Amino acid sequence: MTVYNPAGSVSARHTLWDAPKKACVSVVELAASLNPLVLNRLREMGLEPGQPLICLGRGPFNGPVVVQIQDCVYTLEQQVAQHILIEPQL
């Protein structure tokens, strides 16, 4: 596994959609602009600020991002993954 270490300024905001394959990251924030039902489902899945996860890859043709949270694997569409802010896991 690799640690996600984005290049650029400290103030740059990266989303789960930006994470490369095999990146270990932590959730920073779920955007409040998401539909409340989607936010609830993400929380049920374990996506909360501080939660570590692994980006396993992305489906072909800009398909969904595949993530592992503890022992569960989920896929998230681009419209959702772009609203989940992340940071490298230390």
CSV table of N, CA, C and O in Angstrom, one decimal:
chain,number,residue,atom,x,y,z
A,1,MET,N,0.8,-1.2,0.0
A,1,MET,CA,0.0,0.0,0.0
A,1,MET,C,0.9,1.2,0.0
A,1,MET,O,1.9,1.2,0.6
A,2,THR,N,0.4,2.3,-0.6
A,2,THR,CA,1.1,3.5,-0.7
A,2,THR,C,0.3,4.6,0.1
A,2,THR,O,-0.9,4.5,0.3
A,3,VAL,N,1.0,5.5,0.6
A,3,VAL,CA,0.4,6.7,1.3
A,3,VAL,C,0.2,7.8,0.4
A,3,VAL,O,1.1,8.2,-0.4
A,4,TYR,N,-1.0,8.3,0.3
A,4,TYR,CA,-1.4,9.4,-0.6
A,4,TYR,C,-0.8,10.6,-0.1
A,4,TYR,O,-1.0,11.1,1.0
A,5,ASN,N,0.1,11.2,-0.9
A,5,ASN,CA,0.8,12.4,-0.5
A,5,ASN,C,0.7,13.4,-1.7
A,5,ASN,O,1.6,13.4,-2.6
A,6,PRO,N,-0.4,14.1,-1.8
A,6,PRO,CA,-0.6,15.0,-3.0
A,6,PRO,C,0.4,16.1,-3.1
A,6,PRO,O,0.7,16.7,-2.1
A,7,ALA,N,0.8,16.4,-4.3
A,7,ALA,CA,1.7,17.5,-4.5
A,7,ALA,C,0.9,18.8,-4.5
A,7,ALA,O,-0.2,18.8,-4.8
A,8,GLY,N,1.6,19.9,-4.2
A,8,GLY,CA,0.9,21.2,-4.2
A,8,GLY,C,0.9,21.8,-2.8
A,8,GLY,O,1.5,21.4,-1.9
A,9,SER,N,0.1,22.9,-2.7
A,9,SER,CA,0.1,23.7,-1.5
A,9,SER,C,-0.7,23.0,-0.4
A,9,SER,O,-1.5,22.1,-0.6
A,10,VAL,N,-0.4,23.4,0.8
A,10,VAL,CA,-1.0,22.8,2.0
A,10,VAL,C,-2.5,23.1,2.0
A,10,VAL,O,-3.3,22.3,2.5
A,11,SER,N,-2.9,24.2,1.4
A,11,SER,CA,-4.4,24.6,1.4
A,11,SER,C,-5.2,23.9,0.3
A,11,SER,O,-6.4,24.0,0.2
A,12,ALA,N,-4.5,23.1,-0.5
A,12,ALA,CA,-5.2,22.3,-1.6
A,12,ALA,C,-6.2,21.3,-1.0
A,12,ALA,O,-5.9,20.7,0.0
A,13,ARG,N,-7.4,21.3,-1.5
A,13,ARG,CA,-8.4,20.3,-1.0
A,13,ARG,C,-8.5,19.2,-2.0
A,13,ARG,O,-8.8,19.4,-3.2
A,14,HIS,N,-8.4,18.0,-1.5
A,14,HIS,CA,-8.5,16.8,-2.4
A,14,HIS,C,-9.7,16.0,-2.0
A,14,HIS,O,-10.0,15.9,-0.8
A,15,THR,N,-10.3,15.4,-3.0
A,15,THR,CA,-11.5,14.6,-2.8
A,15,THR,C,-11.2,13.2,-3.0
A,15,THR,O,-10.1,12.8,-3.5
A,16,LEU,N,-12.1,12.3,-2.6
A,16,LEU,CA,-11.9,10.9,-2.8
A,16,LEU,C,-11.7,10.5,-4.2
A,16,LEU,O,-11.0,9.6,-4.6
A,17,TRP,N,-12.4,11.3,-5.1
A,17,TRP,CA,-12.2,11.0,-6.5
A,17,TRP,C,-10.8,11.3,-7.0
A,17,TRP,O,-10.4,10.7,-8.0
A,18,ASP,N,-10.1,12.1,-6.3
A,18,ASP,CA,-8.7,12.4,-6.7
A,18,ASP,C,-7.7,11.4,-6.2
A,18,ASP,O,-6.5,11.4,-6.7
A,19,ALA,N,-8.1,10.5,-5.3
A,19,ALA,CA,-7.1,9.6,-4.7
A,19,ALA,C,-6.6,8.5,-5.7
A,19,ALA,O,-7.4,7.9,-6.4
A,20,PRO,N,-5.3,8.3,-5.8
A,20,PRO,CA,-4.8,7.3,-6.7
A,20,PRO,C,-5.0,5.9,-6.1
A,20,PRO,O,-5.3,5.7,-4.9
A,21,LYS,N,-4.9,4.9,-7.0
A,21,LYS,CA,-5.1,3.5,-6.6
A,21,LYS,C,-4.1,3.1,-5.4
A,21,LYS,O,-2.9,3.6,-5.4
A,22,LYS,N,-4.6,2.4,-4.5
A,22,LYS,CA,-3.9,1.9,-3.3
A,22,LYS,C,-3.5,3.0,-2.3
A,22,LYS,O,-2.6,2.8,-1.5
A,23,ALA,N,-4.1,4.2,-2.4
A,23,ALA,CA,-3.8,5.3,-1.5
A,23,ALA,C,-4.5,5.0,-0.2
A,23,ALA,O,-5.7,4.6,-0.1
A,24,CYS,N,-3.8,5.3,0.9
A,24,CYS,CA,-4.3,5.2,2.3
A,24,CYS,C,-4.7,6.6,2.7
A,24,CYS,O,-3.7,7.5,2.8
A,25,VAL,N,-5.9,6.9,2.9
A,25,VAL,CA,-6.3,8.3,3.2
A,25,VAL,C,-7.3,8.3,4.4
A,25,VAL,O,-7.8,7.2,4.8
A,26,SER,N,-7.5,9.5,4.9
A,26,SER,CA,-8.5,9.7,6.0
A,26,SER,C,-9.6,10.6,5.5
A,26,SER,O,-9.2,11.6,4.8
A,27,VAL,N,-10.8,10.4,5.9
A,27,VAL,CA,-11.9,11.3,5.6
A,27,VAL,C,-11.7,12.6,6.4
A,27,VAL,O,-11.5,12.5,7.6
A,28,VAL,N,-11.8,13.7,5.8
A,28,VAL,CA,-11.7,15.0,6.5
A,28,VAL,C,-13.1,15.6,6.7
A,28,VAL,O,-13.5,16.0,7.8
A,29,GLU,N,-13.9,15.5,5.6
A,29,GLU,CA,-15.3,16.1,5.7
A,29,GLU,C,-16.2,15.5,4.6
A,29,GLU,O,-15.7,15.2,3.5
A,30,LEU,N,-17.4,15.4,4.9
A,30,LEU,CA,-18.5,15.1,3.9
A,30,LEU,C,-19.2,16.4,3.6
A,30,LEU,O,-19.7,17.1,4.5
A,31,ALA,N,-19.2,16.8,2.4
A,31,ALA,CA,-19.8,18.1,2.0
A,31,ALA,C,-21.3,18.2,2.4
A,31,ALA,O,-22.0,17.2,2.1
A,32,ALA,N,-21.6,19.3,3.0
A,32,ALA,CA,-23.0,19.5,3.4
A,32,ALA,C,-23.9,19.6,2.2
A,32,ALA,O,-25.2,19.5,2.3
A,33,SER,N,-23.4,19.8,1.0
A,33,SER,CA,-24.2,20.0,-0.2
A,33,SER,C,-24.8,18.7,-0.7
A,33,SER,O,-25.6,18.7,-1.6
A,34,LEU,N,-24.3,17.6,-0.2
A,34,LEU,CA,-24.9,16.3,-0.6
A,34,LEU,C,-26.3,16.1,0.0
A,34,LEU,O,-26.7,16.7,1.0
A,35,ASN,N,-27.1,15.4,-0.8
A,35,ASN,CA,-28.5,15.1,-0.4
A,35,ASN,C,-28.4,14.4,1.0
A,35,ASN,O,-27.6,13.6,1.3
A,36,PRO,N,-29.3,14.9,2.0
A,36,PRO,CA,-29.3,14.3,3.3
A,36,PRO,C,-29.4,12.8,3.3
A,36,PRO,O,-28.8,12.1,4.2
A,37,LEU,N,-30.1,12.2,2.4
A,37,LEU,CA,-30.2,10.7,2.4
A,37,LEU,C,-28.9,10.1,2.0
A,37,LEU,O,-28.5,9.0,2.5
A,38,VAL,N,-28.2,10.7,1.1
A,38,VAL,CA,-26.8,10.2,0.7
A,38,VAL,C,-25.9,10.4,1.9
A,38,VAL,O,-25.1,9.4,2.2
A,39,LEU,N,-25.9,11.5,2.6
A,39,LEU,CA,-25.1,11.7,3.7
A,39,LEU,C,-25.3,10.6,4.8
A,39,LEU,O,-24.4,10.0,5.4
A,40,ASN,N,-26.6,10.3,5.0
A,40,ASN,CA,-26.9,9.3,6.0
A,40,ASN,C,-26.4,7.9,5.6
A,40,ASN,O,-25.8,7.2,6.4
A,41,ARG,N,-26.5,7.6,4.3
A,41,ARG,CA,-26.0,6.3,3.8
A,41,ARG,C,-24.5,6.2,3.9
A,41,ARG,O,-23.9,5.2,4.3
A,42,LEU,N,-23.8,7.3,3.6
A,42,LEU,CA,-22.3,7.4,3.7
A,42,LEU,C,-21.9,7.1,5.2
A,42,LEU,O,-21.0,6.4,5.5
A,43,ARG,N,-22.6,7.7,6.1
A,43,ARG,CA,-22.3,7.5,7.5
A,43,ARG,C,-22.6,6.1,8.0
A,43,ARG,O,-21.8,5.5,8.8
A,44,GLU,N,-23.7,5.5,7.4
A,44,GLU,CA,-23.9,4.1,7.7
A,44,GLU,C,-22.8,3.2,7.2
A,44,GLU,O,-22.5,2.2,7.8
A,45,MET,N,-22.2,3.6,6.1
A,45,MET,CA,-21.1,2.8,5.6
A,45,MET,C,-19.8,3.0,6.4
A,45,MET,O,-18.8,2.3,6.1
A,46,GLY,N,-19.7,4.0,7.2
A,46,GLY,CA,-18.6,4.2,8.0
A,46,GLY,C,-17.7,5.4,7.6
A,46,GLY,O,-16.7,5.7,8.1
A,47,LEU,N,-18.2,6.2,6.6
A,47,LEU,CA,-17.5,7.4,6.1
A,47,LEU,C,-17.8,8.5,7.0
A,47,LEU,O,-18.8,9.2,6.9
A,48,GLU,N,-17.0,8.7,8.0
A,48,GLU,CA,-17.0,9.8,9.0
A,48,GLU,C,-15.7,10.5,9.0
A,48,GLU,O,-14.7,9.9,8.7
A,49,PRO,N,-15.6,11.8,9.4
A,49,PRO,CA,-14.3,12.4,9.6
A,49,PRO,C,-13.4,11.6,10.5
A,49,PRO,O,-13.8,11.1,11.5
A,50,GLY,N,-12.2,11.5,10.0
A,50,GLY,CA,-11.2,10.7,10.8
A,50,GLY,C,-11.1,9.2,10.4
A,50,GLY,O,-10.2,8.5,10.7
A,51,GLN,N,-12.1,8.8,9.6
A,51,GLN,CA,-12.1,7.3,9.2
A,51,GLN,C,-11.1,7.1,8.2
A,51,GLN,O,-11.1,7.7,7.1
A,52,PRO,N,-10.2,6.1,8.4
A,52,PRO,CA,-9.2,5.7,7.4
A,52,PRO,C,-9.8,4.8,6.4
A,52,PRO,O,-10.7,4.1,6.7
A,53,LEU,N,-9.3,4.9,5.2
A,53,LEU,CA,-9.8,4.0,4.1
A,53,LEU,C,-8.7,3.8,3.1
A,53,LEU,O,-7.8,4.6,3.0
A,54,ILE,N,-8.9,2.8,2.2
A,54,ILE,CA,-8.0,2.6,1.1
A,54,ILE,C,-8.7,2.7,-0.2
A,54,ILE,O,-9.8,2.1,-0.3
A,55,CYS,N,-8.2,3.4,-1.1
A,55,CYS,CA,-8.7,3.5,-2.4
A,55,CYS,C,-8.2,2.3,-3.2
A,55,CYS,O,-7.0,2.3,-3.5
A,56,LEU,N,-9.0,1.4,-3.6
A,56,LEU,CA,-8.6,0.2,-4.3
A,56,LEU,C,-8.5,0.4,-5.8
A,56,LEU,O,-7.8,-0.4,-6.4
A,57,GLY,N,-9.1,1.4,-6.3
A,57,GLY,CA,-9.0,1.7,-7.7
A,57,GLY,C,-10.3,2.3,-8.2
A,57,GLY,O,-11.1,2.8,-7.5
A,58,ARG,N,-10.4,2.3,-9.6
A,58,ARG,CA,-11.6,2.9,-10.2
A,58,ARG,C,-12.0,2.0,-11.3
A,58,ARG,O,-11.2,1.3,-12.0
A,59,GLY,N,-13.3,1.9,-11.6
A,59,GLY,CA,-13.8,1.1,-12.7
A,59,GLY,C,-13.4,1.7,-14.0
A,59,GLY,O,-13.0,2.9,-14.1
A,60,PRO,N,-13.5,0.9,-15.1
A,60,PRO,CA,-13.1,1.4,-16.4
A,60,PRO,C,-14.0,2.5,-16.9
A,60,PRO,O,-15.1,2.7,-16.5
A,61,PHE,N,-13.4,3.3,-17.8
A,61,PHE,CA,-14.2,4.4,-18.4
A,61,PHE,C,-14.7,5.4,-17.4
A,61,PHE,O,-15.9,5.8,-17.4
A,62,ASN,N,-13.8,5.8,-16.5
A,62,ASN,CA,-14.2,6.8,-15.4
A,62,ASN,C,-15.3,6.2,-14.5
A,62,ASN,O,-16.2,7.0,-14.1
A,63,GLY,N,-15.3,4.9,-14.3
A,63,GLY,CA,-16.3,4.3,-13.5
A,63,GLY,C,-16.2,4.6,-12.1
A,63,GLY,O,-15.4,5.5,-11.7
A,64,PRO,N,-17.0,4.0,-11.2
A,64,PRO,CA,-17.0,4.3,-9.8
A,64,PRO,C,-15.6,4.0,-9.1
A,64,PRO,O,-14.9,3.2,-9.6
A,65,VAL,N,-15.3,4.8,-8.1
A,65,VAL,CA,-14.1,4.5,-7.3
A,65,VAL,C,-14.5,3.4,-6.3
A,65,VAL,O,-15.6,3.3,-5.7
A,66,VAL,N,-13.5,2.5,-6.1
A,66,VAL,CA,-13.7,1.4,-5.2
A,66,VAL,C,-12.9,1.6,-3.9
A,66,VAL,O,-11.7,1.9,-4.0
A,67,VAL,N,-13.5,1.6,-2.8
A,67,VAL,CA,-12.8,1.9,-1.5
A,67,VAL,C,-13.0,0.8,-0.5
A,67,VAL,O,-14.1,0.1,-0.5
A,68,GLN,N,-12.1,0.6,0.4
A,68,GLN,CA,-12.2,-0.4,1.5
A,68,GLN,C,-12.2,0.4,2.8
A,68,GLN,O,-11.3,1.2,3.1
A,69,ILE,N,-13.2,0.2,3.6
A,69,ILE,CA,-13.4,0.7,4.9
A,69,ILE,C,-13.4,-0.4,5.9
A,69,ILE,O,-14.4,-1.2,5.8
A,70,GLN,N,-12.4,-0.6,6.6
A,70,GLN,CA,-12.2,-1.7,7.5
A,70,GLN,C,-12.3,-3.0,6.7
A,70,GLN,O,-11.4,-3.2,5.8
A,71,ASP,N,-13.2,-3.9,6.9
A,71,ASP,CA,-13.3,-5.1,6.1
A,71,ASP,C,-14.4,-5.1,5.1
A,71,ASP,O,-14.7,-6.1,4.5
A,72,CYS,N,-14.9,-3.9,4.7
A,72,CYS,CA,-16.0,-3.8,3.7
A,72,CYS,C,-15.4,-3.1,2.5
A,72,CYS,O,-14.6,-2.2,2.6
A,73,VAL,N,-16.0,-3.4,1.3
A,73,VAL,CA,-15.6,-2.8,0.1
A,73,VAL,C,-16.8,-2.1,-0.5
A,73,VAL,O,-17.9,-2.8,-0.6
A,74,TYR,N,-16.7,-0.9,-0.9
A,74,TYR,CA,-17.8,-0.1,-1.5
A,74,TYR,C,-17.4,0.5,-2.8
A,74,TYR,O,-16.2,0.8,-3.0
A,75,THR,N,-18.4,0.8,-3.7
A,75,THR,CA,-18.1,1.6,-4.8
A,75,THR,C,-18.9,2.9,-4.7
A,75,THR,O,-20.0,2.9,-4.2
A,76,LEU,N,-18.3,4.0,-5.1
A,76,LEU,CA,-18.9,5.3,-5.1
A,76,LEU,C,-18.8,6.0,-6.4
A,76,LEU,O,-17.7,6.1,-7.0
A,77,GLU,N,-19.9,6.5,-6.9
A,77,GLU,CA,-19.9,7.2,-8.2
A,77,GLU,C,-19.2,8.6,-8.0
A,77,GLU,O,-19.0,9.1,-6.9
A,78,GLN,N,-18.8,9.1,-9.2
A,78,GLN,CA,-18.0,10.4,-9.2
A,78,GLN,C,-18.8,11.5,-8.5
A,78,GLN,O,-18.2,12.3,-7.7
A,79,GLN,N,-20.1,11.6,-8.7
A,79,GLN,CA,-20.9,12.7,-8.1
A,79,GLN,C,-20.8,12.6,-6.6
A,79,GLN,O,-21.0,13.7,-5.9
A,80,VAL,N,-20.7,11.5,-6.0
A,80,VAL,CA,-20.6,11.4,-4.6
A,80,VAL,C,-19.1,11.5,-4.1
A,80,VAL,O,-18.8,12.3,-3.2
A,81,ALA,N,-18.2,10.8,-4.7
A,81,ALA,CA,-16.8,10.8,-4.3
A,81,ALA,C,-16.2,12.2,-4.4
A,81,ALA,O,-15.3,12.5,-3.6
A,82,GLN,N,-16.7,13.1,-5.3
A,82,GLN,CA,-16.2,14.4,-5.3
A,82,GLN,C,-16.6,15.3,-4.2
A,82,GLN,O,-16.1,16.4,-4.0
A,83,HIS,N,-17.5,14.8,-3.3
A,83,HIS,CA,-18.0,15.6,-2.2
A,83,HIS,C,-17.4,15.0,-0.9
A,83,HIS,O,-17.9,15.4,0.2
A,84,ILE,N,-16.4,14.2,-1.0
A,84,ILE,CA,-15.8,13.6,0.2
A,84,ILE,C,-14.4,14.1,0.2
A,84,ILE,O,-13.5,13.7,-0.6
A,85,LEU,N,-14.0,15.0,1.2
A,85,LEU,CA,-12.7,15.6,1.3
A,85,LEU,C,-11.8,14.6,2.1
A,85,LEU,O,-12.3,14.0,3.1
A,86,ILE,N,-10.6,14.5,1.6
A,86,ILE,CA,-9.6,13.5,2.2
A,86,ILE,C,-8.3,14.2,2.5
A,86,ILE,O,-8.0,15.3,2.0
A,87,GLU,N,-7.5,13.5,3.3
A,87,GLU,CA,-6.1,13.9,3.5
A,87,GLU,C,-5.3,12.6,3.6
A,87,GLU,O,-5.8,11.6,3.9
A,88,PRO,N,-4.0,12.7,3.4
A,88,PRO,CA,-3.1,11.5,3.5
A,88,PRO,C,-3.2,11.0,4.9
A,88,PRO,O,-3.3,11.7,5.9
A,89,GLN,N,-3.2,9.7,5.0
A,89,GLN,CA,-3.2,9.0,6.3
A,89,GLN,C,-1.7,8.9,6.8
A,89,GLN,O,-0.9,8.5,6.0
A,90,LEU,N,-1.5,9.4,8.0
A,90,LEU,CA,-0.1,9.4,8.5
A,90,LEU,C,0.2,8.1,9.2
A,90,LEU,O,-0.5,7.5,9.7
